Amino acid sequence: MTPVEEIKDVVHSVFPDWQVYFYAIPEEVIDNKNVTQVLITESNSDVTGYGGNTFNEMAFGYRLQVFYGLDEENLIGKEITLYKALESFSWRITDSQPRYLDISQTDGQQMIKNIEINKTMTLDELNQ
């Protein structure tokens, strides 16, 4: 399983109604403010864990940009739930930016949250 697939599965395990996308939100759903959407983009990818004259691990970093649906409530509680779920799969929360309003929208402003996570995986874990 790739790291982004694992992240998507973790998000859906705690919030099955959230829409999760890799690298871009499709044009046909980008304006849907009634549902929470999560955009996952890669922020780091590096080889690490050398032994036997070769690398044995890779370190990954991803940015999760959460576009909360307009009716979403208890954002702190949802973020804690998400963080705990990610931690249970050995993802580290390395940065959690303050929420902000998308002021580019005039008819309904979504709250947005940016989260950075990282994880080091062995090559065996990546090949499963």
mmCIF file of N, CA and C in Angstrom:
data_model
loop_
_atom_site.group_PDB
_atom_site.id
_atom_site.type_symbol
_atom_site.label_atom_id
_atom_site.label_comp_id
_atom_site.label_asym_id
_atom_site.label_seq_id
_atom_site.Cartn_x
_atom_site.Cartn_y
_atom_site.Cartn_z
ATOM 1 N N MET A 1 0.846 -1.176 0.000
ATOM 2 C CA MET A 1 0.000 0.000 0.000
ATOM 3 C C MET A 1 0.892 1.241 0.000
ATOM 4 N N THR A 2 0.568 2.182 -0.846
ATOM 5 C CA THR A 2 1.350 3.412 -0.883
ATOM 6 C C THR A 2 1.002 4.284 0.324
ATOM 7 N N PRO A 3 1.895 5.199 0.694
ATOM 8 C CA PRO A 3 1.598 6.066 1.837
ATOM 9 C C PRO A 3 0.311 6.877 1.668
ATOM 10 N N VAL A 4 0.057 7.427 0.472
ATOM 11 C CA VAL A 4 -1.167 8.218 0.302
ATOM 12 C C VAL A 4 -2.420 7.357 0.415
ATOM 13 N N GLU A 5 -2.350 6.123 -0.046
ATOM 14 C CA GLU A 5 -3.498 5.219 0.113
ATOM 15 C C GLU A 5 -3.742 4.927 1.586
ATOM 16 N N GLU A 6 -2.663 4.742 2.343
ATOM 17 C CA GLU A 6 -2.806 4.498 3.774
ATOM 18 C C GLU A 6 -3.439 5.702 4.466
ATOM 19 N N ILE A 7 -2.990 6.904 4.117
ATOM 20 C CA ILE A 7 -3.560 8.117 4.719
ATOM 21 C C ILE A 7 -5.048 8.212 4.391
ATOM 22 N N LYS A 8 -5.402 7.964 3.134
ATOM 23 C CA LYS A 8 -6.814 8.004 2.732
ATOM 24 C C LYS A 8 -7.629 7.004 3.546
ATOM 25 N N ASP A 9 -7.116 5.795 3.705
ATOM 26 C CA ASP A 9 -7.823 4.776 4.485
ATOM 27 C C ASP A 9 -7.991 5.199 5.940
ATOM 28 N N VAL A 10 -6.968 5.828 6.505
ATOM 29 C CA VAL A 10 -7.053 6.291 7.896
ATOM 30 C C VAL A 10 -8.125 7.372 8.016
ATOM 31 N N VAL A 11 -8.124 8.341 7.106
ATOM 32 C CA VAL A 11 -9.139 9.407 7.139
ATOM 33 C C VAL A 11 -10.535 8.801 7.032
ATOM 34 N N HIS A 12 -10.725 7.887 6.082
ATOM 35 C CA HIS A 12 -12.051 7.276 5.894
ATOM 36 C C HIS A 12 -12.449 6.366 7.052
ATOM 37 N N SER A 13 -11.480 5.846 7.795
ATOM 38 C CA SER A 13 -11.822 4.993 8.938
ATOM 39 C C SER A 13 -12.511 5.787 10.044
ATOM 40 N N VAL A 14 -12.206 7.069 10.151
ATOM 41 C CA VAL A 14 -12.833 7.886 11.200
ATOM 42 C C VAL A 14 -13.879 8.852 10.648
ATOM 43 N N PHE A 15 -13.752 9.217 9.374
ATOM 44 C CA PHE A 15 -14.714 10.128 8.744
ATOM 45 C C PHE A 15 -15.081 9.594 7.355
ATOM 46 N N PRO A 16 -15.945 8.584 7.304
ATOM 47 C CA PRO A 16 -16.256 7.941 6.021
ATOM 48 C C PRO A 16 -16.929 8.863 5.002
ATOM 49 N N ASP A 17 -17.557 9.945 5.452
ATOM 50 C CA ASP A 17 -18.247 10.844 4.523
ATOM 51 C C ASP A 17 -17.332 11.902 3.913
ATOM 52 N N TRP A 18 -16.135 12.050 4.441
ATOM 53 C CA TRP A 18 -15.214 13.039 3.890
ATOM 54 C C TRP A 18 -14.695 12.564 2.541
ATOM 55 N N GLN A 19 -14.528 13.491 1.632
ATOM 56 C CA GLN A 19 -13.956 13.183 0.321
ATOM 57 C C GLN A 19 -12.445 13.410 0.395
ATOM 58 N N VAL A 20 -11.667 12.436 -0.060
ATOM 59 C CA VAL A 20 -10.207 12.521 0.008
ATOM 60 C C VAL A 20 -9.647 12.428 -1.408
ATOM 61 N N TYR A 21 -8.762 13.366 -1.737
ATOM 62 C CA TYR A 21 -8.171 13.425 -3.074
ATOM 63 C C TYR A 21 -6.654 13.534 -2.972
ATOM 64 N N PHE A 22 -5.983 13.020 -3.988
ATOM 65 C CA PHE A 22 -4.530 13.105 -4.068
ATOM 66 C C PHE A 22 -4.139 14.176 -5.081
ATOM 67 N N TYR A 23 -3.336 15.127 -4.666
ATOM 68 C CA TYR A 23 -2.675 16.124 -5.519
ATOM 69 C C TYR A 23 -3.582 17.170 -6.142
ATOM 70 N N ALA A 24 -4.856 16.900 -6.369
ATOM 71 C CA ALA A 24 -5.775 17.904 -6.914
ATOM 72 C C ALA A 24 -7.211 17.476 -6.627
ATOM 73 N N ILE A 25 -8.049 18.459 -6.342
ATOM 74 C CA ILE A 25 -9.481 18.193 -6.181
ATOM 75 C C ILE A 25 -10.111 18.335 -7.566
ATOM 76 N N PRO A 26 -10.859 17.331 -8.020
ATOM 77 C CA PRO A 26 -11.448 17.400 -9.365
ATOM 78 C C PRO A 26 -12.334 18.640 -9.541
ATOM 79 N N GLU A 27 -12.284 19.196 -10.719
ATOM 80 C CA GLU A 27 -13.018 20.421 -11.024
ATOM 81 C C GLU A 27 -14.518 20.281 -10.771
ATOM 82 N N GLU A 28 -15.062 19.095 -11.026
ATOM 83 C CA GLU A 28 -16.516 18.914 -10.887
ATOM 84 C C GLU A 28 -16.993 18.922 -9.431
ATOM 85 N N VAL A 29 -16.083 18.787 -8.462
ATOM 86 C CA VAL A 29 -16.500 18.791 -7.049
ATOM 87 C C VAL A 29 -15.823 19.880 -6.223
ATOM 88 N N ILE A 30 -14.940 20.650 -6.835
ATOM 89 C CA ILE A 30 -14.158 21.616 -6.063
ATOM 90 C C ILE A 30 -15.030 22.701 -5.420
ATOM 91 N N ASP A 31 -16.171 23.009 -6.008
ATOM 92 C CA ASP A 31 -17.040 24.053 -5.463
ATOM 93 C C ASP A 31 -18.091 23.531 -4.490
ATOM 94 N N ASN A 32 -18.071 22.240 -4.175
ATOM 95 C CA ASN A 32 -19.030 21.667 -3.233
ATOM 96 C C ASN A 32 -18.585 21.997 -1.809
ATOM 97 N N LYS A 33 -19.237 22.984 -1.211
ATOM 98 C CA LYS A 33 -18.856 23.429 0.133
ATOM 99 C C LYS A 33 -19.659 22.730 1.228
ATOM 100 N N ASN A 34 -20.540 21.827 0.838
ATOM 101 C CA ASN A 34 -21.387 21.153 1.820
ATOM 102 C C ASN A 34 -20.755 19.896 2.385
ATOM 103 N N VAL A 35 -19.628 19.492 1.842
ATOM 104 C CA VAL A 35 -18.947 18.290 2.306
ATOM 105 C C VAL A 35 -17.501 18.660 2.623
ATOM 106 N N THR A 36 -16.929 17.972 3.593
ATOM 107 C CA THR A 36 -15.525 18.197 3.924
ATOM 108 C C THR A 36 -14.656 17.444 2.926
ATOM 109 N N GLN A 37 -13.688 18.153 2.375
ATOM 110 C CA GLN A 37 -12.766 17.575 1.403
ATOM 111 C C GLN A 37 -11.344 17.665 1.949
ATOM 112 N N VAL A 38 -10.566 16.612 1.724
ATOM 113 C CA VAL A 38 -9.175 16.570 2.166
ATOM 114 C C VAL A 38 -8.297 16.393 0.933
ATOM 115 N N LEU A 39 -7.364 17.307 0.767
ATOM 116 C CA LEU A 39 -6.404 17.240 -0.332
ATOM 117 C C LEU A 39 -5.055 16.808 0.241
ATOM 118 N N ILE A 40 -4.508 15.712 -0.290
ATOM 119 C CA ILE A 40 -3.223 15.185 0.174
ATOM 120 C C ILE A 40 -2.172 15.459 -0.893
ATOM 121 N N THR A 41 -1.092 16.137 -0.497
ATOM 122 C CA THR A 41 0.025 16.379 -1.407
ATOM 123 C C THR A 41 1.323 15.991 -0.718
ATOM 124 N N GLU A 42 2.261 15.524 -1.511
ATOM 125 C CA GLU A 42 3.552 15.100 -0.978
ATOM 126 C C GLU A 42 4.404 16.328 -0.673
ATOM 127 N N SER A 43 5.020 16.348 0.503
ATOM 128 C CA SER A 43 5.898 17.457 0.869
ATOM 129 C C SER A 43 7.343 17.015 1.046
ATOM 130 N N ASN A 44 7.573 15.707 1.168
ATOM 131 C CA ASN A 44 8.928 15.201 1.350
ATOM 132 C C ASN A 44 8.972 13.725 0.960
ATOM 133 N N SER A 45 10.080 13.335 0.363
ATOM 134 C CA SER A 45 10.323 11.934 0.052
ATOM 135 C C SER A 45 11.828 11.759 -0.008
ATOM 136 N N ASP A 46 12.360 10.931 0.881
ATOM 137 C CA ASP A 46 13.806 10.800 0.971
ATOM 138 C C ASP A 46 14.176 9.375 1.353
ATOM 139 N N VAL A 47 15.341 8.949 0.920
ATOM 140 C CA VAL A 47 15.838 7.634 1.318
ATOM 141 C C VAL A 47 16.593 7.780 2.631
ATOM 142 N N THR A 48 16.523 6.744 3.461
ATOM 143 C CA THR A 48 17.151 6.784 4.778
ATOM 144 C C THR A 48 17.406 5.351 5.231
ATOM 145 N N GLY A 49 17.903 5.182 6.431
ATOM 146 C CA GLY A 49 18.099 3.850 6.991
ATOM 147 C C GLY A 49 19.060 3.004 6.195
ATOM 148 N N TYR A 50 20.281 3.465 6.071
ATOM 149 C CA TYR A 50 21.278 2.729 5.279
ATOM 150 C C TYR A 50 21.841 1.544 6.047
ATOM 151 N N GLY A 51 22.116 0.479 5.331
ATOM 152 C CA GLY A 51 22.746 -0.714 5.874
ATOM 153 C C GLY A 51 23.083 -1.654 4.733
ATOM 154 N N GLY A 52 24.213 -2.322 4.816
ATOM 155 C CA GLY A 52 24.604 -3.242 3.751
ATOM 156 C C GLY A 52 24.835 -2.531 2.431
ATOM 157 N N ASN A 53 25.356 -1.307 2.498
ATOM 158 C CA ASN A 53 25.681 -0.514 1.302
ATOM 159 C C ASN A 53 24.463 -0.077 0.486
ATOM 160 N N THR A 54 23.291 -0.046 1.100
ATOM 161 C CA THR A 54 22.094 0.411 0.389
ATOM 162 C C THR A 54 21.100 0.984 1.398
ATOM 163 N N PHE A 55 20.117 1.697 0.912
ATOM 164 C CA PHE A 55 19.090 2.223 1.816
ATOM 165 C C PHE A 55 18.028 1.161 2.054
ATOM 166 N N ASN A 56 17.442 1.214 3.244
ATOM 167 C CA ASN A 56 16.445 0.222 3.638
ATOM 168 C C ASN A 56 15.103 0.838 4.024
ATOM 169 N N GLU A 57 15.062 2.166 4.083
ATOM 170 C CA GLU A 57 13.847 2.867 4.494
ATOM 171 C C GLU A 57 13.671 4.120 3.646
ATOM 172 N N MET A 58 12.436 4.609 3.660
ATOM 173 C CA MET A 58 12.139 5.892 3.028
ATOM 174 C C MET A 58 11.331 6.731 4.003
ATOM 175 N N ALA A 59 11.659 8.013 4.045
ATOM 176 C CA ALA A 59 10.938 8.960 4.892
ATOM 177 C C ALA A 59 9.985 9.756 4.007
ATOM 178 N N PHE A 60 8.725 9.812 4.418
ATOM 179 C CA PHE A 60 7.700 10.499 3.638
ATOM 180 C C PHE A 60 7.078 11.618 4.452
ATOM 181 N N GLY A 61 6.777 12.709 3.782
ATOM 182 C CA GLY A 61 6.040 13.808 4.384
ATOM 183 C C GLY A 61 4.878 14.175 3.485
ATOM 184 N N TYR A 62 3.733 14.428 4.098
ATOM 185 C CA TYR A 62 2.542 14.803 3.334
ATOM 186 C C TYR A 62 1.844 15.971 4.002
ATOM 187 N N ARG A 63 1.233 16.792 3.166
ATOM 188 C CA ARG A 63 0.416 17.906 3.640
ATOM 189 C C ARG A 63 -1.042 17.528 3.421
ATOM 190 N N LEU A 64 -1.818 17.629 4.470
ATOM 191 C CA LEU A 64 -3.258 17.424 4.375
ATOM 192 C C LEU A 64 -3.904 18.793 4.486
ATOM 193 N N GLN A 65 -4.626 19.169 3.461
ATOM 194 C CA GLN A 65 -5.355 20.424 3.482
ATOM 195 C C GLN A 65 -6.827 20.055 3.608
ATOM 196 N N VAL A 66 -7.412 20.411 4.741
ATOM 197 C CA VAL A 66 -8.796 20.044 5.040
ATOM 198 C C VAL A 66 -9.688 21.250 4.759
ATOM 199 N N PHE A 67 -10.611 21.095 3.818
ATOM 200 C CA PHE A 67 -11.600 22.114 3.496
ATOM 201 C C PHE A 67 -12.902 21.678 4.165
ATOM 202 N N TYR A 68 -13.189 22.262 5.316
ATOM 203 C CA TYR A 68 -14.360 21.834 6.085
ATOM 204 C C TYR A 68 -15.654 22.228 5.388
ATOM 205 N N GLY A 69 -16.624 21.303 5.394
ATOM 206 C CA GLY A 69 -17.956 21.611 4.903
ATOM 207 C C GLY A 69 -18.564 22.720 5.754
ATOM 208 N N LEU A 70 -19.437 23.517 5.171
ATOM 209 C CA LEU A 70 -19.992 24.677 5.869
ATOM 210 C C LEU A 70 -20.748 24.301 7.137
ATOM 211 N N ASP A 71 -21.316 23.101 7.199
ATOM 212 C CA ASP A 71 -22.088 22.685 8.370
ATOM 213 C C ASP A 71 -21.273 21.860 9.362
ATOM 214 N N GLU A 72 -19.987 21.687 9.101
ATOM 215 C CA GLU A 72 -19.133 20.881 9.986
ATOM 216 C C GLU A 72 -18.995 21.591 11.334
ATOM 217 N N GLU A 73 -19.140 20.831 12.411
ATOM 218 C CA GLU A 73 -19.059 21.391 13.765
ATOM 219 C C GLU A 73 -17.975 20.693 14.564
ATOM 220 N N ASN A 74 -17.616 21.283 15.695
ATOM 221 C CA ASN A 74 -16.614 20.734 16.611
ATOM 222 C C ASN A 74 -15.319 20.391 15.873
ATOM 223 N N LEU A 75 -14.743 21.388 15.242
ATOM 224 C CA LEU A 75 -13.551 21.169 14.425
ATOM 225 C C LEU A 75 -12.372 20.680 15.253
ATOM 226 N N ILE A 76 -12.215 21.194 16.451
ATOM 227 C CA ILE A 76 -11.110 20.738 17.306
ATOM 228 C C ILE A 76 -11.266 19.251 17.610
ATOM 229 N N GLY A 77 -12.467 18.834 17.945
ATOM 230 C CA GLY A 77 -12.717 17.420 18.226
ATOM 231 C C GLY A 77 -12.426 16.542 17.021
ATOM 232 N N LYS A 78 -12.814 17.011 15.845
ATOM 233 C CA LYS A 78 -12.549 16.240 14.625
ATOM 234 C C LYS A 78 -11.053 16.160 14.346
ATOM 235 N N GLU A 79 -10.345 17.258 14.579
ATOM 236 C CA GLU A 79 -8.898 17.251 14.352
ATOM 237 C C GLU A 79 -8.194 16.307 15.323
ATOM 238 N N ILE A 80 -8.603 16.308 16.573
ATOM 239 C CA ILE A 80 -8.007 15.388 17.548
ATOM 240 C C ILE A 80 -8.264 13.943 17.130
ATOM 241 N N THR A 81 -9.482 13.642 16.713
ATOM 242 C CA THR A 81 -9.813 12.289 16.245
ATOM 243 C C THR A 81 -8.932 11.896 15.062
ATOM 244 N N LEU A 82 -8.762 12.810 14.112
ATOM 245 C CA LEU A 82 -7.921 12.537 12.947
ATOM 246 C C LEU A 82 -6.471 12.322 13.363
ATOM 247 N N TYR A 83 -5.948 13.179 14.236
ATOM 248 C CA TYR A 83 -4.551 13.052 14.689
ATOM 249 C C TYR A 83 -4.323 11.714 15.386
ATOM 250 N N LYS A 84 -5.240 11.331 16.252
ATOM 251 C CA LYS A 84 -5.096 10.053 16.970
ATOM 252 C C LYS A 84 -5.135 8.869 15.999
ATOM 253 N N ALA A 85 -6.012 8.946 15.006
ATOM 254 C CA ALA A 85 -6.088 7.866 14.013
ATOM 255 C C ALA A 85 -4.793 7.781 13.212
ATOM 256 N N LEU A 86 -4.258 8.921 12.804
ATOM 257 C CA LEU A 86 -2.988 8.926 12.070
ATOM 258 C C LEU A 86 -1.856 8.386 12.937
ATOM 259 N N GLU A 87 -1.817 8.807 14.198
ATOM 260 C CA GLU A 87 -0.779 8.315 15.114
ATOM 261 C C GLU A 87 -0.860 6.809 15.302
ATOM 262 N N SER A 88 -2.061 6.255 15.285
ATOM 263 C CA SER A 88 -2.207 4.811 15.480
ATOM 264 C C SER A 88 -1.586 4.016 14.324
ATOM 265 N N PHE A 89 -1.328 4.701 13.201
ATOM 266 C CA PHE A 89 -0.642 4.081 12.068
ATOM 267 C C PHE A 89 0.779 4.629 11.916
ATOM 268 N N SER A 90 1.315 5.154 13.014
ATOM 269 C CA SER A 90 2.702 5.653 13.100
ATOM 270 C C SER A 90 2.981 6.904 12.282
ATOM 271 N N TRP A 91 1.944 7.650 11.908
ATOM 272 C CA TRP A 91 2.157 8.944 11.271
ATOM 273 C C TRP A 91 2.357 9.977 12.369
ATOM 274 N N ARG A 92 3.365 10.826 12.212
ATOM 275 C CA ARG A 92 3.655 11.889 13.174
ATOM 276 C C ARG A 92 3.078 13.200 12.666
ATOM 277 N N ILE A 93 2.402 13.913 13.547
ATOM 278 C CA ILE A 93 1.911 15.243 13.209
ATOM 279 C C ILE A 93 3.093 16.187 13.429
ATOM 280 N N THR A 94 3.625 16.764 12.359
ATOM 281 C CA THR A 94 4.801 17.625 12.491
ATOM 282 C C THR A 94 4.457 19.104 12.440
ATOM 283 N N ASP A 95 3.272 19.444 11.928
ATOM 284 C CA ASP A 95 2.847 20.840 11.905
ATOM 285 C C ASP A 95 1.334 20.882 11.767
ATOM 286 N N SER A 96 0.734 21.754 12.531
ATOM 287 C CA SER A 96 -0.707 21.950 12.483
ATOM 288 C C SER A 96 -0.948 23.458 12.485
ATOM 289 N N GLN A 97 -1.232 23.995 11.317
ATOM 290 C CA GLN A 97 -1.410 25.436 11.169
ATOM 291 C C GLN A 97 -2.782 25.864 11.694
ATOM 292 N N PRO A 98 -2.911 27.127 12.099
ATOM 293 C CA PRO A 98 -4.221 27.615 12.533
ATOM 294 C C PRO A 98 -5.237 27.549 11.387
ATOM 295 N N ARG A 99 -6.485 27.308 11.750
ATOM 296 C CA ARG A 99 -7.551 27.325 10.748
ATOM 297 C C ARG A 99 -7.713 28.750 10.217
ATOM 298 N N TYR A 100 -8.148 28.859 8.960
ATOM 299 C CA TYR A 100 -8.404 30.180 8.386
ATOM 300 C C TYR A 100 -9.575 30.086 7.419
ATOM 301 N N LEU A 101 -10.206 31.226 7.170
ATOM 302 C CA LEU A 101 -11.327 31.287 6.232
ATOM 303 C C LEU A 101 -10.816 31.506 4.821
ATOM 304 N N ASP A 102 -11.438 30.832 3.869
ATOM 305 C CA ASP A 102 -11.118 31.047 2.461
ATOM 306 C C ASP A 102 -11.835 32.318 2.012
ATOM 307 N N ILE A 103 -11.128 33.435 2.057
ATOM 308 C CA ILE A 103 -11.759 34.720 1.736
ATOM 309 C C ILE A 103 -11.911 34.944 0.233
ATOM 310 N N SER A 104 -11.429 34.011 -0.579
ATOM 311 C CA SER A 104 -11.618 34.142 -2.027
ATOM 312 C C SER A 104 -13.052 33.811 -2.429
ATOM 313 N N GLN A 105 -13.798 33.191 -1.523
ATOM 314 C CA GLN A 105 -15.188 32.836 -1.800
ATOM 315 C C GLN A 105 -16.095 33.900 -1.197
ATOM 316 N N THR A 106 -17.100 34.299 -1.943
ATOM 317 C CA THR A 106 -17.989 35.350 -1.451
ATOM 318 C C THR A 106 -19.336 34.819 -0.975
ATOM 319 N N ASP A 107 -19.772 33.667 -1.480
ATOM 320 C CA ASP A 107 -21.100 33.168 -1.139
ATOM 321 C C ASP A 107 -21.119 32.260 0.084
ATOM 322 N N GLY A 108 -20.016 31.818 0.548
ATOM 323 C CA GLY A 108 -19.920 30.956 1.726
ATOM 324 C C GLY A 108 -18.467 30.614 1.940
ATOM 325 N N GLN A 109 -17.927 31.064 3.033
ATOM 326 C CA GLN A 109 -16.492 30.895 3.240
ATOM 327 C C GLN A 109 -16.200 29.646 4.054
ATOM 328 N N GLN A 110 -15.397 28.773 3.476
ATOM 329 C CA GLN A 110 -15.014 27.535 4.147
ATOM 330 C C GLN A 110 -13.852 27.778 5.095
ATOM 331 N N MET A 111 -13.864 27.026 6.178
ATOM 332 C CA MET A 111 -12.722 26.990 7.081
ATOM 333 C C MET A 111 -11.732 25.985 6.501
ATOM 334 N N ILE A 112 -10.445 26.342 6.532
ATOM 335 C CA ILE A 112 -9.396 25.484 5.979
ATOM 336 C C ILE A 112 -8.356 25.219 7.054
ATOM 337 N N LYS A 113 -7.853 24.005 7.094
ATOM 338 C CA LYS A 113 -6.822 23.587 8.053
ATOM 339 C C LYS A 113 -5.714 22.889 7.291
ATOM 340 N N ASN A 114 -4.459 23.269 7.560
ATOM 341 C CA ASN A 114 -3.294 22.625 6.955
ATOM 342 C C ASN A 114 -2.544 21.831 8.011
ATOM 343 N N ILE A 115 -2.272 20.572 7.687
ATOM 344 C CA ILE A 115 -1.613 19.652 8.616
ATOM 345 C C ILE A 115 -0.459 18.985 7.876
ATOM 346 N N GLU A 116 0.693 18.916 8.517
ATOM 347 C CA GLU A 116 1.851 18.206 7.961
ATOM 348 C C GLU A 116 2.067 16.935 8.776
ATOM 349 N N ILE A 117 2.275 15.823 8.076
ATOM 350 C CA ILE A 117 2.543 14.556 8.752
ATOM 351 C C ILE A 117 3.748 13.894 8.103
ATOM 352 N N ASN A 118 4.425 13.027 8.857
ATOM 353 C CA ASN A 118 5.514 12.266 8.253
ATOM 354 C C ASN A 118 5.609 10.889 8.865
ATOM 355 N N LYS A 119 6.290 10.021 8.124
ATOM 356 C CA LYS A 119 6.449 8.641 8.554
ATOM 357 C C LYS A 119 7.631 8.040 7.810
ATOM 358 N N THR A 120 8.406 7.227 8.522
ATOM 359 C CA THR A 120 9.480 6.468 7.897
ATOM 360 C C THR A 120 9.004 5.032 7.741
ATOM 361 N N MET A 121 9.147 4.505 6.525
ATOM 362 C CA MET A 121 8.677 3.153 6.226
ATOM 363 C C MET A 121 9.832 2.325 5.675
ATOM 364 N N THR A 122 9.857 1.057 6.059
ATOM 365 C CA THR A 122 10.861 0.151 5.499
ATOM 366 C C THR A 122 10.459 -0.219 4.075
ATOM 367 N N LEU A 123 11.415 -0.689 3.318
ATOM 368 C CA LEU A 123 11.103 -1.119 1.953
ATOM 369 C C LEU A 123 10.142 -2.298 1.958
ATOM 370 N N ASP A 124 10.239 -3.155 2.980
ATOM 371 C CA ASP A 124 9.295 -4.271 3.095
ATOM 372 C C ASP A 124 7.871 -3.762 3.285
ATOM 373 N N GLU A 125 7.693 -2.722 4.108
ATOM 374 C CA GLU A 125 6.360 -2.151 4.312
ATOM 375 C C GLU A 125 5.809 -1.572 3.011
ATOM 376 N N LEU A 126 6.670 -0.977 2.221
ATOM 377 C CA LEU A 126 6.233 -0.370 0.962
ATOM 378 C C LEU A 126 5.897 -1.404 -0.102
ATOM 379 N N ASN A 127 6.480 -2.582 -0.016
ATOM 380 C CA ASN A 127 6.245 -3.627 -1.016
ATOM 381 C C ASN A 127 5.041 -4.498 -0.703
ATOM 382 N N GLN A 128 4.373 -4.282 0.402
ATOM 383 C CA GLN A 128 3.232 -5.118 0.778
ATOM 384 C C GLN A 128 1.983 -4.691 0.061
#
